[in-house]
Amino acid sequence: MRALFLIIATALSMAAQQSTTSNADAERYIRDSESQWAEAVANGDVSVVKRVLADDFIGVDAGDGHLYPKAEAISWIQDHHTEFVFNHVDEVKVRFYGNTAVAQGSESWERRICEPRRGRFVWTDTWVLRNGQWRIVAAEDLIAPPLAAKAGNSDDPSAAKQQVQELEQEWVAAEHNHDAAELRRILDDKFVASFGAEKPYEKEAFIKEIVSGDVDPTESQTLTDRTVIIDHDIAVVVGTDTQRGTRKGAPYTAVYRYTVTYIRRNGSWVALAEHLVEVLQGK
């Protein structure tokens, strides 16, 4: 009898461990996908929307409350992404109920046109596991004011984290637009960048490399899997940078792991150093 009890207990324990591992993998996938959908609002990459939205998806529009299907979610990004400087996730909370997951979060954005220029989408997405794949079947958004930093508290880590993440999106937009003036604002005069084993670039050499050539409208950069460490006037960000575009007429995707050090000078964050290493695909 005791042996039977031990067998049952062991089986239940293993099942619980497998469920925990499965949920952890699913949560990571959902968080990454939510971040990629947010970035797509500004970079126009609708591949993630096509992947994560179920064919019977229904969303509630943040503006007028009308219901919209998957096709409208895709076309809206295609039509409006150029209006946005950036749109990135602030936080995501995921809860599981068997084969259903509810993700709640917010994302901060800045637009080039229209008012207000800055704001947030606060949302709830319902995910369902179908045929081994997690898909969003319903989403509801509302528009909220931007998160405000606490007045008089420059050491507030949550406010500093938000400021650094926003600066990263401005940096991505500046590179995409080949905007040398904006890059000079974002990069510290002592800035240095290194790419693998290549010789490091100083600020002006880096900017020259970025802005050379024509702007390619198909290019995009998506930052995911970011960890932000704040220590007074120093911030370190470790993340993944996925770059897509065309090269000699052929589409390409390149994935990099990056580490950037930021410093706060006179109340504003600037990039001090960057190190980028390509993640070889299929390894």
Short mmCIF file of C-alpha atoms in Angstrom, two decimals, residues 84-86 112 166-187 206-207 210-212 215 219 221:
data_model
loop_
_atom_site.label_atom_id
_atom_site.label_comp_id
_atom_site.label_asym_id
_atom_site.label_seq_id
_atom_site.Cartn_x
_atom_site.Cartn_y
_atom_site.Cartn_z
CA PHE A 84 4.78 56.31 -34.31
CA VAL A 85 8.29 57.07 -33.09
CA PHE A 86 8.14 54.07 -30.76
CA ARG A 112 5.21 61.97 -34.77
CA GLU A 166 12.06 55.00 -24.15
CA LEU A 167 15.51 56.27 -25.10
CA GLU A 168 16.27 52.86 -26.63
CA GLN A 169 13.19 53.13 -28.84
CA GLU A 170 14.19 56.65 -29.88
CA TRP A 171 17.61 55.23 -30.75
CA VAL A 172 16.02 52.51 -32.89
CA ALA A 173 13.90 55.13 -34.70
CA ALA A 174 16.95 57.34 -35.27
CA GLU A 175 18.90 54.46 -36.82
CA HIS A 176 15.91 53.47 -38.96
CA ASN A 177 15.54 57.07 -40.22
CA HIS A 178 19.33 57.65 -40.57
CA ASP A 179 18.86 60.70 -38.34
CA ALA A 180 22.39 61.86 -37.49
CA ALA A 181 21.22 64.80 -35.34
CA GLU A 182 19.04 62.55 -33.20
CA LEU A 183 21.87 60.03 -32.80
CA ARG A 184 24.20 62.80 -31.60
CA ARG A 185 21.61 63.68 -28.94
CA ILE A 186 21.25 60.07 -27.79
CA LEU A 187 24.94 59.13 -27.77
CA PHE A 206 29.47 54.98 -35.52
CA ILE A 207 27.02 57.65 -36.73
CA ILE A 210 24.68 54.09 -39.50
CA VAL A 211 23.58 56.95 -41.77
CA SER A 212 25.56 55.87 -44.85
CA VAL A 215 16.96 54.57 -45.98
CA GLU A 219 14.21 47.59 -42.43
CA GLN A 221 14.54 46.53 -35.40
#
